[in-house]
Amino acid sequence: MSFPQSLLIVCPLVFFAGLVDAISGGGGLISLPAYSFAGLPIHNAIATNKLSSCMGTSIATAKYIKNKFVPWPFVPLAILGAFAGSSLGANLALKLTDYFFKIALLFIVPFVGFYVLKSKNLDHGNTLIINKRNAIICAAISFVIGIYDGFYGPGTGTFLILLLTVCTHMELTKANGLTKVINWTTNVAALTVFLMNGKTIISLGLIAGCFNIAGNYIGATMFSNKSGKYTRPFLLLILTIFYIKLVYELFF
């Protein structure tokens, strides 16, 4: 497929992925297949997606910082955990298949979807306690999900938002703000590994990244203005798409 044809496929989808990612996470479920549709081999698709995602997430992260949605006491340990986990995951991705990740997620995703549907904590009622225990929990979550993001990636932001709200009783706005910081870190770490191994198609990633920036900016604005009103339906939509994608990849 020619470069202009690749752009016509990738750029609109990456724009929409950025919008979704800023609101609820999970933009990789849209952007990663876009690169595959354009004919990129899987490792090149993952690597190039990291470049455009890193650009878009930078904008969303800056906007959430500006709106004071980031709980700064948790950031240092979370960044360390995210960078270590994502670097490990990206190195594993160069050597191993993602089959076992997909099998595990086949059972995990329905439970996550049920929680999102029934939980009231996504809308209100959470009171974040800033202490050493929650800081360590945030670091552990960042490390584990960082491994997943470096290795495979789609749904990372969604899983981070849910785990942070469940495990630390973090308000949705703060969970989304910290998620963006963590996700930006995992993207940078994984991108570094892929760049060092020559897997990233830089020209395509940079152009698509501009569209991802636009999508992330609009999505972050929507989230900030509506205080997360769109988050639950977007989470459910992303989880449904993710599950269909998993089933298709595993059995068809």
PDB file of N, CA, C and O in Angstrom, residues 4 11 25 49 60 66 83 100 113 131 134 140 144 153 165 169 173 200 208-209 219 233 251:
ATOM      1  N   PRO A   4       0.528   7.612   0.730  1.00  0.00           N
ATOM      2  CA  PRO A   4      -0.715   8.410   0.801  1.00  0.00           C
ATOM      3  C   PRO A   4      -1.936   7.572   1.160  1.00  0.00           C
ATOM      4  O   PRO A   4      -2.815   8.026   1.914  1.00  0.00           O
ATOM      5  N   CYS A  11      -4.982   8.160   9.513  1.00  0.00           N
ATOM      6  CA  CYS A  11      -5.180   9.460  10.167  1.00  0.00           C
ATOM      7  C   CYS A  11      -6.586   9.676  10.741  1.00  0.00           C
ATOM      8  O   CYS A  11      -6.723  10.105  11.898  1.00  0.00           O
ATOM      9  N   GLY A  25      -9.786   6.246  27.976  1.00  0.00           N
ATOM     10  CA  GLY A  25      -8.737   5.274  27.664  1.00  0.00           C
ATOM     11  C   GLY A  25      -9.216   4.322  26.589  1.00  0.00           C
ATOM     12  O   GLY A  25     -10.371   4.367  26.149  1.00  0.00           O
ATOM     13  N   ASN A  49       2.345   3.037  16.313  1.00  0.00           N
ATOM     14  CA  ASN A  49       1.223   3.473  17.141  1.00  0.00           C
ATOM     15  C   ASN A  49       1.710   4.133  18.427  1.00  0.00           C
ATOM     16  O   ASN A  49       1.110   5.100  18.903  1.00  0.00           O
ATOM     17  N   ALA A  60      -3.164  15.613  26.045  1.00  0.00           N
ATOM     18  CA  ALA A  60      -4.188  15.325  27.049  1.00  0.00           C
ATOM     19  C   ALA A  60      -3.614  15.453  28.456  1.00  0.00           C
ATOM     20  O   ALA A  60      -4.266  16.001  29.360  1.00  0.00           O
ATOM     21  N   LYS A  66      -3.221  21.140  33.693  1.00  0.00           N
ATOM     22  CA  LYS A  66      -3.724  22.518  33.758  1.00  0.00           C
ATOM     23  C   LYS A  66      -5.018  22.593  34.564  1.00  0.00           C
ATOM     24  O   LYS A  66      -5.243  23.553  35.318  1.00  0.00           O
ATOM     25  N   PHE A  83       7.459   3.169  33.818  1.00  0.00           N
ATOM     26  CA  PHE A  83       8.615   3.103  32.917  1.00  0.00           C
ATOM     27  C   PHE A  83       9.268   1.724  32.970  1.00  0.00           C
ATOM     28  O   PHE A  83       9.591   1.144  31.920  1.00  0.00           O
ATOM     29  N   PHE A 100      -1.129 -15.622  25.150  1.00  0.00           N
ATOM     30  CA  PHE A 100      -1.532 -15.881  26.532  1.00  0.00           C
ATOM     31  C   PHE A 100      -2.158 -14.652  27.178  1.00  0.00           C
ATOM     32  O   PHE A 100      -3.061 -14.759  28.003  1.00  0.00           O
ATOM     33  N   GLY A 113     -16.372  -5.276  32.572  1.00  0.00           N
ATOM     34  CA  GLY A 113     -17.570  -4.658  32.023  1.00  0.00           C
ATOM     35  C   GLY A 113     -18.722  -4.666  33.006  1.00  0.00           C
ATOM     36  O   GLY A 113     -19.452  -3.674  33.127  1.00  0.00           O
ATOM     37  N   ASN A 131      -1.731   8.615  51.101  1.00  0.00           N
ATOM     38  CA  ASN A 131      -0.846   7.982  52.072  1.00  0.00           C
ATOM     39  C   ASN A 131       0.115   7.041  51.355  1.00  0.00           C
ATOM     40  O   ASN A 131       0.037   6.848  50.136  1.00  0.00           O
ATOM     41  N   ASN A 134      -1.487   3.913  49.415  1.00  0.00           N
ATOM     42  CA  ASN A 134      -2.062   4.195  48.101  1.00  0.00           C
ATOM     43  C   ASN A 134      -0.982   4.543  47.075  1.00  0.00           C
ATOM     44  O   ASN A 134      -1.135   4.247  45.884  1.00  0.00           O
ATOM     45  N   ALA A 140       2.364  -0.120  41.900  1.00  0.00           N
ATOM     46  CA  ALA A 140       2.184  -1.518  41.485  1.00  0.00           C
ATOM     47  C   ALA A 140       1.269  -1.618  40.271  1.00  0.00           C
ATOM     48  O   ALA A 140       1.538  -2.380  39.328  1.00  0.00           O
ATOM     49  N   VAL A 144       2.394  -3.184  36.562  1.00  0.00           N
ATOM     50  CA  VAL A 144       1.704  -4.327  35.932  1.00  0.00           C
ATOM     51  C   VAL A 144       1.058  -3.916  34.608  1.00  0.00           C
ATOM     52  O   VAL A 144       1.228  -4.587  33.579  1.00  0.00           O
ATOM     53  N   GLY A 153      -0.945  -3.485  24.591  1.00  0.00           N
ATOM     54  CA  GLY A 153      -1.348  -2.092  24.630  1.00  0.00           C
ATOM     55  C   GLY A 153      -2.810  -1.723  24.633  1.00  0.00           C
ATOM     56  O   GLY A 153      -3.239  -0.923  25.469  1.00  0.00           O
ATOM     57  N   THR A 165      -9.553   3.688  40.443  1.00  0.00           N
ATOM     58  CA  THR A 165     -10.774   4.013  41.187  1.00  0.00           C
ATOM     59  C   THR A 165     -11.135   2.910  42.178  1.00  0.00           C
ATOM     60  O   THR A 165     -11.582   3.183  43.293  1.00  0.00           O
ATOM     61  N   HIS A 169      -9.692   4.179  45.693  1.00  0.00           N
ATOM     62  CA  HIS A 169     -10.866   5.039  45.906  1.00  0.00           C
ATOM     63  C   HIS A 169     -10.617   6.454  45.379  1.00  0.00           C
ATOM     64  O   HIS A 169     -11.019   7.443  45.996  1.00  0.00           O
ATOM     65  N   THR A 173     -12.008  12.071  38.153  1.00  0.00           N
ATOM     66  CA  THR A 173     -11.177  13.094  37.515  1.00  0.00           C
ATOM     67  C   THR A 173      -9.703  12.886  37.845  1.00  0.00           C
ATOM     68  O   THR A 173      -8.829  12.991  36.975  1.00  0.00           O
ATOM     69  N   THR A 200       9.928   1.468  14.314  1.00  0.00           N
ATOM     70  CA  THR A 200       8.980   2.571  14.154  1.00  0.00           C
ATOM     71  C   THR A 200       9.097   3.216  12.778  1.00  0.00           C
ATOM     72  O   THR A 200      10.200   3.559  12.340  1.00  0.00           O
ATOM     73  N   ALA A 208       0.454  10.968  11.644  1.00  0.00           N
ATOM     74  CA  ALA A 208      -0.709  10.459  12.375  1.00  0.00           C
ATOM     75  C   ALA A 208      -0.776  11.053  13.772  1.00  0.00           C
ATOM     76  O   ALA A 208      -1.868  11.301  14.310  1.00  0.00           O
ATOM     77  N   GLY A 209       0.383  11.313  14.363  1.00  0.00           N
ATOM     78  CA  GLY A 209       0.423  11.892  15.699  1.00  0.00           C
ATOM     79  C   GLY A 209      -0.237  13.253  15.773  1.00  0.00           C
ATOM     80  O   GLY A 209      -0.840  13.613  16.789  1.00  0.00           O
ATOM     81  N   GLY A 219     -11.115  15.484  23.140  1.00  0.00           N
ATOM     82  CA  GLY A 219     -11.595  14.561  24.160  1.00  0.00           C
ATOM     83  C   GLY A 219     -11.333  15.057  25.566  1.00  0.00           C
ATOM     84  O   GLY A 219     -12.201  14.956  26.446  1.00  0.00           O
ATOM     85  N   PRO A 233     -20.254   5.446  29.516  1.00  0.00           N
ATOM     86  CA  PRO A 233     -20.640   4.868  28.219  1.00  0.00           C
ATOM     87  C   PRO A 233     -19.442   4.593  27.311  1.00  0.00           C
ATOM     88  O   PRO A 233     -19.431   3.588  26.590  1.00  0.00           O
ATOM     89  N   PHE A 251     -10.268 -16.834  17.597  1.00  0.00           N
ATOM     90  CA  PHE A 251     -11.041 -17.960  17.080  1.00  0.00           C
ATOM     91  C   PHE A 251     -11.380 -17.889  15.603  1.00  0.00           C
ATOM     92  O   PHE A 251     -11.956 -18.811  15.051  1.00  0.00           O
TER      93      PHE A 251
END
